């Protein structure tokens, strides 16, 4: 009979969906291999001697209600050919039976030799193998104890049974156990081409570093829409006055003295203003139109400039850092304007430069901490400008929809145009030319816009805190927060706020509810949020079977997106198909 190779056998299986197993029996001569095979195949005990190198038997049996074809090979062992034969058989054998006779000690001693040869040859970690101790009906001739055979098998984790080949049930039970083991093994270890690949790694975002301090300094340096001028007598060349410009809103928010002067002028409290100016060694020169001019002969332009720069951005000029004289000048300006943080920093800088303190590193650290704290103060003060500011130069009006009332923010063109590209363009084109005092933004969520404008002003990003909502599984609250963040993402894209765009994607990736994945994917794809888009696709892909039936999936996404998601399907489609095929087979064979 022509032997089928493994592939042919598998092909047949697939066609007929009838599993087929190849079992080979090995053992010493006279141990009962042929008798076992014949008993199993023909269900009878054969006393006849059946010569030959090997015999091929075929039989169909029912295991748990399913027909299985068993191909049985009984080997004969002319020693020189054994290795060749074993190697050959191993390639297409699903399970091995190793048989010895309990009445023949030598046949038992051959079992470890067979086993070791298998171990040498096999290229898999595991192969099903069953050890059988035959002829227990000849108990009075026993040469091998059950205990020593069991010890051998237990040590190697091999199934073992003593039997009598007269007993068909016992013979069949060995074959069935071997089949079951092999079958389960097949399911657990898919073929190489169907091995489960690594899961897709969720993307992460590197948030670009903040430019807030740089932006604050730039607002001062660029001097856009300034409304206060400081003039100084230029002693160096006697050519009259030098001057620089600044913004009342920022200075009033950062320094009490300036606030008192600017507010006093707005409220026409001239006496109070004169008094405050004289305390601060300033002279009110002009308050015409939109520009207020203050002058001083008391301070050097450099020290005064350094103080104003510090108020904008917590930056200390390099020249001041290196000079005791300039630090002393700046210290006296800071004293007059009662700017405590600057006073402390200058005192520390002077002691550093004079080498008065041994612990230089400690002082440097203290200065750096004071400067960091000052940035937090600037951030807080700028955020407050939005709420109430007599020096704002226009208003932003938000109207969510027809049914909601308008909400207003006090806005400041120098801050907005430095911090946000959209406002830079709009303010340059519309505000400057048409002198508008309001910008109306309709169809925009107030909560989302609030997050955006606070970020623009203060660099703060305070998304809804979902810690307790997640703990209590408050889906409604999570989804509501997700919606706010998705609208913010749209705002970031539209208003060109790249860093906030990143922060927003990061927050969404940490907090997105499963029910929002499809919607979020759609939003992400429309507002250039590639990382969030990939994140959503991977998450949907992980649960693809569920999502593909979801109406949101069907309606919100276009074919291109659906195809894209399929690429992220996990486990991948070919793997699922492979396993489905085996599941069908399994269902036919066993009902667990
Ligand atoms: N009492 C008893 N005799 C058995 C049993 N199994 C096999 N025999 C006998 O043992 C002898 C050897 O059995 P075989 O099946 O021919 O052994 P084999 O391993 O194929 O050995 P070779 O024929 O030499 O290849 C035969 O006389 C069988 O009838 C058994 O369970 N009980």
Coordinates of C-alpha atoms and ligand atoms in Angstrom, one line a residue:
X1 CA 0.0 0.0 0.0
X2 CA 1.3 3.4 -0.9
X3 CA 1.9 5.5 2.3
X4 CA 0.4 8.9 2.3
X5 CA 2.6 11.7 3.5
X6 CA 1.6 14.1 6.1
X7 CA 0.6 16.9 3.7
X8 CA -1.6 14.5 1.7
X9 CA -3.2 13.3 4.9
X10 CA -3.9 16.9 6.0
X11 CA -5.3 17.9 2.6
X12 CA -7.7 15.0 2.7
X13 CA -8.7 16.1 6.2
X14 CA -9.6 19.5 5.1
X15 CA -11.6 18.2 2.2
X16 CA -13.6 15.7 4.1
X17 CA -13.3 17.5 7.5
X18 CA -12.6 14.0 8.9
X19 CA -9.5 14.0 11.1
X20 CA -6.9 11.4 10.5
X21 CA -4.1 10.3 12.8
X22 CA -1.0 8.4 12.2
X23 CA 0.1 6.2 15.1
X24 CA 3.3 4.0 15.2
X25 CA 4.1 1.3 17.6
X26 CA 7.6 0.5 18.7
X27 CA 9.1 -2.1 21.0
X28 CA 11.4 -5.1 21.3
X29 CA 10.7 -8.3 19.4
X30 CA 8.0 -10.5 21.0
X31 CA 6.7 -7.7 23.2
X32 CA 3.3 -7.8 21.4
X33 CA 3.4 -5.0 18.8
X34 CA 1.7 -7.0 16.1
X35 CA -0.8 -8.4 18.6
X36 CA -1.6 -4.9 19.8
X37 CA -2.0 -3.6 16.3
X38 CA -4.2 -6.5 15.1
X39 CA -6.3 -6.3 18.3
X40 CA -6.9 -2.7 17.6
X41 CA -7.5 -2.9 13.9
X42 CA -9.4 -6.1 13.7
X43 CA -10.6 -6.2 17.2
X44 CA -9.3 -9.7 17.8
X45 CA -6.4 -11.4 19.4
X46 CA -4.1 -12.8 16.8
X47 CA -1.9 -15.8 17.5
X48 CA -0.5 -15.7 13.9
X49 CA 2.9 -14.6 13.1
X50 CA 2.8 -11.8 10.5
X51 CA 6.3 -11.2 9.1
X52 CA 7.5 -8.0 7.4
X53 CA 9.4 -4.8 8.0
X54 CA 6.4 -2.9 8.8
X55 CA 2.6 -3.2 8.4
X56 CA 0.1 -0.5 7.6
X57 CA -3.4 -0.7 9.1
X58 CA -6.3 1.6 8.8
X59 CA -9.4 1.9 10.9
X60 CA -12.1 4.4 11.6
X61 CA -13.2 4.8 15.2
X62 CA -15.6 7.2 17.0
X63 CA -14.1 9.4 19.6
X64 CA -16.8 11.3 21.6
X65 CA -19.2 10.8 18.7
X66 CA -16.9 11.8 15.9
X67 CA -15.4 9.5 13.2
X68 CA -11.7 9.6 13.1
X69 CA -9.4 7.7 10.8
X70 CA -6.5 6.0 12.5
X71 CA -3.6 4.9 10.4
X72 CA -1.6 2.4 12.4
X73 CA 2.0 1.4 11.7
X74 CA 3.5 -1.7 13.3
X75 CA 7.3 -1.8 13.0
X76 CA 9.8 -4.6 13.0
X77 CA 13.3 -3.7 14.1
X78 CA 16.2 -5.0 12.2
X79 CA 18.7 -3.0 14.4
X80 CA 20.8 -1.3 11.7
X81 CA 17.8 0.3 10.1
X82 CA 16.1 1.4 13.2
X83 CA 17.4 5.0 13.3
X84 CA 16.6 5.5 9.7
X85 CA 13.1 4.0 10.2
X86 CA 12.4 6.1 13.3
X87 CA 13.5 9.3 11.6
X88 CA 11.3 8.4 8.6
X89 CA 8.3 7.5 10.7
X90 CA 8.6 10.6 12.9
X91 CA 8.0 12.9 10.0
X92 CA 4.5 11.7 9.5
X93 CA 3.6 10.2 12.9
X94 CA 1.1 11.9 15.2
X95 CA 1.7 9.7 18.1
X96 CA 4.0 6.9 19.3
X97 CA 3.3 3.8 21.4
X98 CA 6.3 2.2 23.1
X99 CA 5.4 -1.4 24.1
X100 CA 7.3 -3.9 26.3
X101 CA 6.3 -7.2 27.9
X102 CA 6.1 -7.4 31.7
X103 CA 7.3 -10.9 31.3
X104 CA 10.5 -9.9 29.6
X105 CA 12.9 -7.6 31.4
X106 CA 15.0 -7.1 28.3
X107 CA 12.0 -5.7 26.4
X108 CA 11.6 -3.2 29.2
X109 CA 15.3 -2.2 29.2
X110 CA 14.8 -1.3 25.5
X111 CA 12.2 1.3 26.3
X112 CA 14.7 4.0 27.5
X113 CA 16.8 3.3 24.4
X114 CA 13.8 3.9 22.2
X115 CA 12.9 7.0 24.1
X116 CA 16.4 8.4 24.0
X117 CA 16.5 7.9 20.3
X118 CA 13.3 9.7 19.8
X119 CA 14.6 12.6 21.9
X120 CA 17.7 12.7 19.8
X121 CA 15.9 12.7 16.5
X122 CA 12.8 14.8 17.1
X123 CA 12.9 18.5 16.1
X124 CA 9.8 19.5 18.1
X125 CA 9.7 20.3 21.8
X126 CA 7.0 17.7 22.3
X127 CA 5.6 14.6 20.7
X128 CA 2.8 12.4 22.0
X129 CA 4.2 9.1 23.3
X130 CA 2.5 6.4 25.3
X131 CA 4.3 3.6 27.2
X132 CA 2.5 0.3 27.4
X133 CA 3.4 -2.7 29.6
X134 CA 1.9 -5.7 27.9
X135 CA 0.9 -9.2 28.9
X136 CA -0.5 -8.6 32.4
X137 CA -2.5 -11.8 32.1
X138 CA 0.8 -13.5 32.7
X139 CA 1.3 -12.0 36.1
X140 CA 3.0 -15.1 37.5
X141 CA 5.8 -14.6 34.9
X142 CA 6.3 -10.9 35.7
X143 CA 9.8 -9.6 35.4
X144 CA 9.1 -5.9 35.4
X145 CA 7.3 -4.3 38.4
X146 CA 4.6 -1.7 37.7
X147 CA 6.3 0.7 40.1
X148 CA 9.6 0.8 38.2
X149 CA 7.8 1.4 34.9
X150 CA 5.7 4.2 36.5
X151 CA 8.8 5.8 37.9
X152 CA 10.5 5.9 34.5
X153 CA 7.3 7.4 32.9
X154 CA 6.6 9.9 35.6
X155 CA 10.1 11.3 35.4
X156 CA 9.6 12.0 31.7
X157 CA 6.0 13.0 32.0
X158 CA 4.9 10.1 29.8
X159 CA 1.5 8.5 30.0
X160 CA 1.7 4.8 31.0
X161 CA -0.6 1.8 31.2
X162 CA -0.3 -1.9 31.8
X163 CA -2.6 -4.1 29.8
X164 CA -3.3 -7.4 28.2
X165 CA -3.7 -7.4 24.4
X166 CA -6.6 -9.8 24.8
X167 CA -8.6 -6.8 26.1
X168 CA -9.8 -4.6 23.3
X169 CA -11.1 -1.8 25.6
X170 CA -7.6 -1.4 27.1
X171 CA -6.0 -1.3 23.7
X172 CA -8.5 1.2 22.3
X173 CA -8.2 3.4 25.3
X174 CA -4.4 3.8 24.7
X175 CA -5.1 4.9 21.1
X176 CA -7.9 7.3 22.0
X177 CA -5.8 9.0 24.7
X178 CA -3.0 9.4 22.2
X179 CA -5.3 10.9 19.6
X180 CA -6.8 13.3 22.0
X181 CA -3.5 14.5 23.2
X182 CA -2.2 15.0 19.7
X183 CA -5.4 16.8 18.7
X184 CA -5.3 19.2 21.6
X185 CA -1.7 19.8 21.0
X186 CA -2.3 20.7 17.4
X187 CA -4.8 23.3 18.5
X188 CA -2.5 24.8 21.1
X189 CA 0.5 25.0 18.8
X190 CA -0.6 26.5 15.5
X191 CA 1.6 25.9 12.4
X192 CA 4.5 28.2 12.0
X193 CA 2.9 30.4 9.3
X194 CA -0.1 30.9 11.6
X195 CA 1.8 31.8 14.7
X196 CA 0.3 34.7 16.6
X197 CA 2.3 37.7 15.7
X198 CA 3.2 40.4 18.2
X199 CA 0.4 42.7 19.1
X200 CA 0.6 46.2 17.6
X201 CA 2.3 48.6 20.0
X202 CA 0.1 51.6 20.9
X203 CA 1.8 54.8 19.8
X204 CA 3.0 57.4 22.2
X205 CA 3.5 61.1 21.9
X206 CA 6.6 63.1 22.6
X207 CA 5.3 66.4 23.8
X208 CA 7.4 69.3 22.4
X209 CA 8.9 71.5 25.1
X210 CA 7.0 74.6 26.2
X211 CA 7.8 77.9 24.5
X212 CA 5.9 79.9 27.1
X213 CA 8.9 81.8 28.5
X214 CA 10.2 82.5 25.1
X215 CA 6.8 83.8 24.0
X216 CA 6.4 86.0 27.0
X217 CA 9.8 87.6 26.3
X218 CA 8.9 87.9 22.6
X219 CA 5.7 89.8 23.5
X220 CA 7.9 92.4 25.2
X221 CA 10.6 92.5 22.5
X222 CA 8.3 92.7 19.6
X223 CA 6.3 95.5 21.1
X224 CA 3.1 94.9 19.2
X225 CA 0.1 97.1 20.2
X226 CA 2.0 98.7 23.1
X227 CA 0.2 101.3 25.1
X228 CA 2.8 102.7 27.5
X229 CA 6.1 104.4 26.7
X230 CA 8.9 104.8 29.2
X231 CA 11.3 107.7 28.5
X232 CA 14.8 108.2 30.0
X233 CA 17.2 111.1 30.0
X234 CA 20.1 109.8 28.0
X235 CA 23.1 111.0 30.0
X236 CA 25.6 109.2 27.8
X237 CA 25.5 111.5 24.8
X238 CA 23.2 114.3 25.8
X239 CA 21.0 113.7 22.9
X240 CA 17.8 113.9 24.9
X241 CA 15.5 111.0 25.7
X242 CA 15.7 107.3 25.0
X243 CA 12.6 105.2 25.4
X244 CA 11.0 101.8 25.1
X245 CA 7.4 100.6 24.9
X246 CA 5.4 98.1 26.9
X247 CA 1.9 96.9 27.6
X248 CA -0.2 98.2 30.5
X249 CA -2.2 95.0 30.8
X250 CA 0.8 92.9 31.5
X251 CA 2.6 95.4 33.8
X252 CA -0.6 96.1 35.8
X253 CA -1.1 92.4 36.3
X254 CA 2.5 91.9 37.5
X255 CA 3.3 95.0 39.6
X256 CA 1.1 96.7 42.1
X257 CA 2.6 100.2 41.4
X258 CA 2.0 100.0 37.7
X259 CA -1.5 98.7 38.3
X260 CA -2.3 101.7 40.6
X261 CA -1.0 104.2 38.0
X262 CA -2.7 102.7 35.0
X263 CA -6.0 102.1 36.7
X264 CA -5.9 105.5 38.3
X265 CA -5.5 107.1 35.0
X266 CA -8.4 105.1 33.5
X267 CA -10.6 106.1 36.4
X268 CA -9.3 109.7 36.3
X269 CA -7.9 109.6 39.9
X270 CA -5.1 112.1 38.9
X271 CA -4.0 113.0 42.4
X272 CA -3.5 109.4 43.4
X273 CA -1.7 108.8 40.2
X274 CA 0.7 111.7 40.7
X275 CA 1.4 110.5 44.2
X276 CA 2.1 106.9 43.1
X277 CA 4.3 108.2 40.3
X278 CA 6.3 110.3 42.6
X279 CA 6.8 107.5 45.0
X280 CA 8.1 105.4 42.1
X281 CA 10.3 108.2 40.9
X282 CA 8.3 108.5 37.7
X283 CA 6.9 111.5 35.9
X284 CA 3.6 111.4 33.9
X285 CA 4.5 113.2 30.7
X286 CA 1.5 112.5 28.5
X287 CA -1.7 110.5 28.5
X288 CA -2.9 111.1 25.0
X289 CA -5.0 108.9 22.8
X290 CA -4.0 105.3 23.4
X291 CA -0.4 105.9 24.6
X292 CA 0.7 106.9 28.0
X293 CA 4.2 108.3 28.4
X294 CA 6.1 108.1 31.7
X295 CA 9.6 109.3 32.2
X296 CA 12.3 109.0 34.8
X297 CA 15.6 110.6 35.5
X298 CA 16.3 108.5 38.5
X299 CA 16.8 105.1 36.9
X300 CA 19.1 104.0 34.1
X301 CA 17.3 102.8 31.1
X302 CA 19.2 99.5 31.3
X303 CA 18.0 98.7 34.9
X304 CA 14.5 99.8 34.2
X305 CA 14.4 97.7 31.0
X306 CA 15.7 94.7 32.9
X307 CA 13.0 95.0 35.5
X308 CA 10.3 95.2 32.8
X309 CA 11.7 92.3 31.0
X310 CA 11.7 90.3 34.2
X311 CA 8.0 91.2 34.7
X312 CA 7.2 89.8 31.3
X313 CA 9.2 86.7 31.3
X314 CA 11.2 86.1 34.5
X315 CA 14.4 86.4 32.4
X316 CA 17.4 88.2 33.9
X317 CA 19.6 89.9 31.3
X318 CA 23.1 88.3 30.9
X319 CA 24.9 91.6 31.6
X320 CA 23.1 91.9 34.9
X321 CA 23.9 88.3 35.9
X322 CA 27.6 89.1 35.4
X323 CA 27.8 92.6 37.0
X324 CA 27.6 93.6 40.7
X325 CA 26.9 97.2 39.6
X326 CA 24.0 96.4 37.3
X327 CA 22.6 93.9 39.9
X328 CA 22.7 96.7 42.5
X329 CA 21.0 99.1 40.2
X330 CA 18.3 96.5 39.4
X331 CA 17.9 95.8 43.1
X332 CA 17.2 99.4 43.8
X333 CA 14.6 99.6 41.0
X334 CA 13.0 96.4 42.4
X335 CA 12.9 97.9 45.9
X336 CA 11.1 101.0 44.7
X337 CA 8.6 99.0 42.7
X338 CA 8.3 96.4 45.5
X339 CA 9.0 93.4 43.4
X340 CA 10.1 91.0 46.1
X341 CA 11.1 88.1 43.9
X342 CA 13.4 90.2 41.9
X343 CA 14.9 91.7 45.1
X344 CA 15.7 88.2 46.4
X345 CA 17.2 87.1 43.1
X346 CA 19.4 90.2 42.9
X347 CA 20.6 89.8 46.5
X348 CA 21.5 86.2 45.8
X349 CA 23.2 87.2 42.5
X350 CA 25.3 89.9 44.2
X351 CA 26.4 87.5 47.0
X352 CA 27.3 85.0 44.3
X353 CA 29.3 87.5 42.3
X354 CA 31.1 88.8 45.4
X355 CA 31.8 85.2 46.4
X356 CA 30.4 85.9 49.8
X357 CA 28.9 82.5 50.2
X358 CA 30.9 79.3 50.0
X359 CA 28.0 77.3 48.7
X360 CA 27.8 78.6 45.2
X361 CA 25.8 75.7 43.8
X362 CA 23.2 76.0 46.5
X363 CA 22.7 79.7 45.6
X364 CA 22.5 79.0 41.9
X365 CA 19.8 76.4 42.7
X366 CA 17.9 78.9 44.9
X367 CA 18.0 81.5 42.1
X368 CA 16.8 78.9 39.6
X369 CA 13.9 77.9 41.9
X370 CA 12.9 81.5 42.3
X371 CA 12.9 82.0 38.6
X372 CA 10.8 78.9 38.1
X373 CA 8.3 80.1 40.7
X374 CA 8.2 83.4 38.9
X375 CA 7.1 81.7 35.7
X376 CA 4.2 80.1 37.6
X377 CA 3.2 83.5 38.9
X378 CA 3.3 84.9 35.4
X379 CA 1.2 82.0 34.2
X380 CA -1.4 82.6 36.9
X381 CA -1.5 86.4 36.3
X382 CA -1.9 86.0 32.6
X383 CA -4.7 83.5 33.1
X384 CA -6.5 86.1 35.3
X385 CA -6.3 88.7 32.6
X386 CA -8.9 86.7 30.7
X387 CA -11.4 87.1 33.4
X388 CA -11.2 90.8 34.2
X389 CA -8.9 93.3 32.6
X390 CA -9.5 97.0 32.1
X391 CA -6.6 97.0 29.6
X392 CA -7.9 94.4 27.2
X393 CA -8.0 95.7 23.6
X394 CA -10.9 93.5 22.3
X395 CA -13.3 90.8 23.4
X396 CA -13.8 87.3 22.2
X397 CA -17.4 86.2 22.1
X398 CA -18.3 82.5 22.1
X399 CA -21.7 81.4 20.9
X400 CA -22.1 77.6 21.1
X401 CA -25.4 77.5 19.2
X402 CA -28.7 79.3 18.8
X403 CA -30.0 78.3 22.2
X404 CA -27.0 79.2 24.4
X405 CA -26.1 82.6 25.6
X406 CA -22.9 84.4 24.5
X407 CA -19.9 84.1 26.7
X408 CA -17.1 86.8 26.7
X409 CA -13.4 86.8 27.3
X410 CA -11.2 89.9 27.8
X411 CA -8.6 89.5 25.1
X412 CA -5.2 91.0 24.5
X413 CA -3.9 91.1 21.0
X414 CA -0.1 91.1 22.0
X415 CA -0.5 87.8 23.9
X416 CA -2.9 86.2 21.4
X417 CA -0.8 87.0 18.4
X418 CA 2.4 85.7 19.9
X419 CA 0.9 82.6 21.3
X420 CA -1.4 81.5 18.5
X421 CA -0.9 81.6 14.7
X422 CA -4.7 81.9 14.0
X423 CA -5.0 85.0 16.1
X424 CA -1.8 86.5 14.7
X425 CA -3.4 86.4 11.2
X426 CA -6.9 87.4 12.2
X427 CA -5.6 90.3 14.3
X428 CA -3.3 91.5 11.7
X429 CA -5.9 91.4 9.0
X430 CA -9.1 92.3 10.7
X431 CA -8.4 94.1 13.9
X432 CA -5.7 96.4 12.7
X433 CA -7.4 97.4 9.5
X434 CA -11.0 97.5 10.7
X435 CA -10.3 98.4 14.3
X436 CA -12.8 95.8 15.5
X437 CA -13.4 95.4 19.2
X438 CA -14.9 92.0 19.1
X439 CA -14.3 88.6 17.5
X440 CA -17.3 86.4 17.4
X441 CA -16.7 82.6 17.3
X442 CA -19.9 80.6 16.8
X443 CA -20.6 76.9 16.8
X444 CA -17.8 76.3 19.2
X445 CA -17.9 74.5 22.5
X446 CA -17.3 76.9 25.4
X447 CA -15.7 74.3 27.6
X448 CA -13.3 73.3 24.9
X449 CA -12.5 76.9 23.9
X450 CA -11.9 77.7 27.6
X451 CA -9.2 75.1 27.7
X452 CA -7.6 76.5 24.6
X453 CA -7.6 80.1 25.6
X454 CA -6.3 79.3 29.1
X455 CA -3.5 77.4 27.5
X456 CA -2.7 80.3 25.1
X457 CA -2.6 82.8 28.0
X458 CA -1.0 80.7 30.7
X459 CA 0.5 77.6 29.1
X460 CA -1.7 75.6 31.5
X461 CA -3.5 72.5 30.3
X462 CA -6.1 71.4 32.8
X463 CA -8.2 68.7 31.1
X464 CA -11.2 67.2 33.1
X465 CA -9.8 64.9 35.8
X466 CA -11.3 61.4 35.2
X467 CA -9.6 59.5 38.0
X468 CA -12.7 59.0 40.1
X469 CA -15.0 58.6 37.0
X470 CA -12.8 55.8 35.9
X471 CA -12.8 54.2 39.3
X472 CA -16.6 54.3 39.5
X473 CA -16.9 53.5 35.8
X474 CA -18.9 56.6 35.3
X475 CA -19.3 56.1 31.5
X476 CA -21.4 59.2 31.0
X477 CA -18.8 61.5 32.6
X478 CA -15.9 59.9 30.7
X479 CA -17.7 60.3 27.4
X480 CA -18.6 63.9 28.2
X481 CA -15.0 64.7 28.9
X482 CA -13.9 62.8 25.8
X483 CA -16.2 65.0 23.7
X484 CA -14.8 68.2 25.2
X485 CA -11.3 67.0 24.4
X486 CA -12.2 66.0 20.8
X487 CA -13.7 69.4 20.2
X488 CA -10.5 70.9 21.7
X489 CA -8.5 68.8 19.2
X490 CA -10.5 70.4 16.4
X491 CA -9.9 73.9 17.9
X492 CA -6.1 73.1 18.2
X493 CA -6.0 72.2 14.5
X494 CA -8.0 75.2 13.4
X495 CA -6.3 77.7 15.6
X496 CA -2.9 76.2 15.0
X497 CA -1.8 75.3 18.5
X498 CA 0.6 72.4 17.8
X499 CA 1.7 71.7 21.4
X500 CA -1.8 71.7 22.8
X501 CA -2.8 69.5 19.9
X502 CA -0.2 67.0 21.2
X503 CA -1.3 67.3 24.8
X504 CA -4.9 66.8 23.8
X505 CA -4.1 63.6 21.8
X506 CA -2.1 62.3 24.8
X507 CA -5.0 62.9 27.2
X508 CA -7.4 61.3 24.8
X509 CA -5.2 58.2 24.4
X510 CA -5.2 57.9 28.2
X511 CA -8.9 58.4 28.8
X512 CA -10.8 57.5 25.6
X513 CA -13.8 55.4 26.3
X514 CA -14.3 52.4 24.1
X515 CA -17.7 53.7 22.9
X516 CA -15.9 56.8 21.6
X517 CA -13.2 55.1 19.6
X518 CA -14.9 55.2 16.2
X519 CA -16.0 58.8 16.7
X520 CA -12.5 59.8 17.9
X521 CA -10.9 58.1 14.9
X522 CA -13.1 60.1 12.6
X523 CA -12.3 63.4 14.4
X524 CA -8.6 62.5 14.5
X525 CA -8.4 61.8 10.8
X526 CA -10.0 65.2 10.1
X527 CA -7.8 67.3 12.2
X528 CA -4.3 65.9 11.5
X529 CA -4.1 63.9 14.7
X530 CA -2.2 61.0 13.2
X531 CA -1.0 59.5 16.5
X532 CA -4.5 59.4 18.0
X533 CA -5.8 58.1 14.7
X534 CA -3.3 55.1 14.8
X535 CA -4.2 54.6 18.4
X536 CA -7.9 54.3 17.7
X537 CA -7.3 52.0 14.8
X538 CA -5.2 49.6 16.9
X539 CA -7.8 49.7 19.7
X540 CA -10.7 49.0 17.2
X541 CA -8.6 46.3 15.5
X542 CA -8.2 44.6 18.9
X543 CA -11.9 44.1 19.1
X544 CA -12.6 44.1 15.4
X545 CA -15.3 41.4 15.5
X546 CA -17.4 43.6 17.8
X547 CA -16.7 46.9 16.0
X548 CA -17.5 45.7 12.5
X549 CA -21.1 45.2 13.6
X550 CA -21.3 48.6 15.3
X551 CA -23.5 51.1 13.4
X552 CA -21.0 53.8 14.2
X553 CA -18.3 51.8 12.4
X554 CA -20.5 51.3 9.4
X555 CA -21.8 54.9 9.1
X556 CA -19.0 57.1 10.3
X557 CA -16.1 55.6 8.6
X558 CA -15.3 55.5 4.9
X559 CA -14.1 52.4 3.1
X560 CA -10.5 53.5 3.1
X561 CA -10.6 53.8 6.9
X562 CA -12.2 50.4 7.3
X563 CA -9.6 48.8 5.1
X564 CA -6.9 50.6 7.1
X565 CA -8.4 49.2 10.4
X566 CA -8.4 45.7 9.0
X567 CA -4.6 46.0 8.8
X568 CA -4.6 46.5 12.5
X569 CA -7.0 43.7 13.2
X570 CA -5.6 41.6 16.0
X571 CA -5.4 38.6 15.9
X572 CA -5.0 39.0 12.1
X573 CA -7.5 37.7 9.7
X574 CA -5.4 34.7 8.5
X575 CA -4.8 33.6 12.0
X576 CA -8.5 33.8 12.9
X577 CA -9.4 31.8 9.8
X578 CA -6.8 29.2 10.6
X579 CA -8.2 28.8 14.1
X580 CA -11.8 28.8 12.9
X581 CA -11.0 25.9 10.7
X582 CA -9.6 24.0 13.7
X583 CA -12.5 25.1 15.9
X584 CA -14.9 23.6 13.4
X585 CA -12.9 20.4 13.5
X586 CA -12.8 20.4 17.2
X587 CA -16.5 21.0 17.5
X588 CA -17.0 17.9 15.3
X589 CA -14.8 15.8 17.4
X590 CA -15.4 16.8 21.0
X591 CA -18.0 18.5 23.0
X592 CA -16.3 19.7 26.1
Ligands
LIG1 N1 -0.5 -14.0 27.1 C1 -0.3 -13.0 26.2 N2 0.4 -13.2 25.1 C2 0.6 -12.1 24.3 C3 0.1 -10.9 24.5 N3 0.4 -10.1 23.5 C4 1.1 -10.8 22.6 N4 1.2 -12.0 23.1 C5 1.9 -13.1 22.5 O1 3.3 -12.8 22.4 C6 3.9 -13.2 21.2 C7 4.6 -12.1 20.5 O2 3.6 -11.2 20.0 P1 3.8 -10.4 18.7 O3 2.6 -9.5 18.7 O4 4.1 -11.2 17.6 O5 5.0 -9.6 19.1 P2 5.8 -8.6 18.2 O6 6.3 -7.5 19.1 O7 5.1 -8.2 17.0 O8 7.1 -9.4 17.9 P3 7.7 -9.9 16.5 O9 6.5 -10.7 16.0 O10 8.9 -10.6 16.9 O11 7.9 -8.7 15.7 C8 2.8 -13.9 20.5 O12 2.8 -15.2 20.7 C9 1.6 -13.3 21.0 O13 0.4 -14.2 21.0 C10 -0.7 -10.7 25.7 O14 -1.2 -9.6 26.1 N5 -0.8 -11.8 26.6

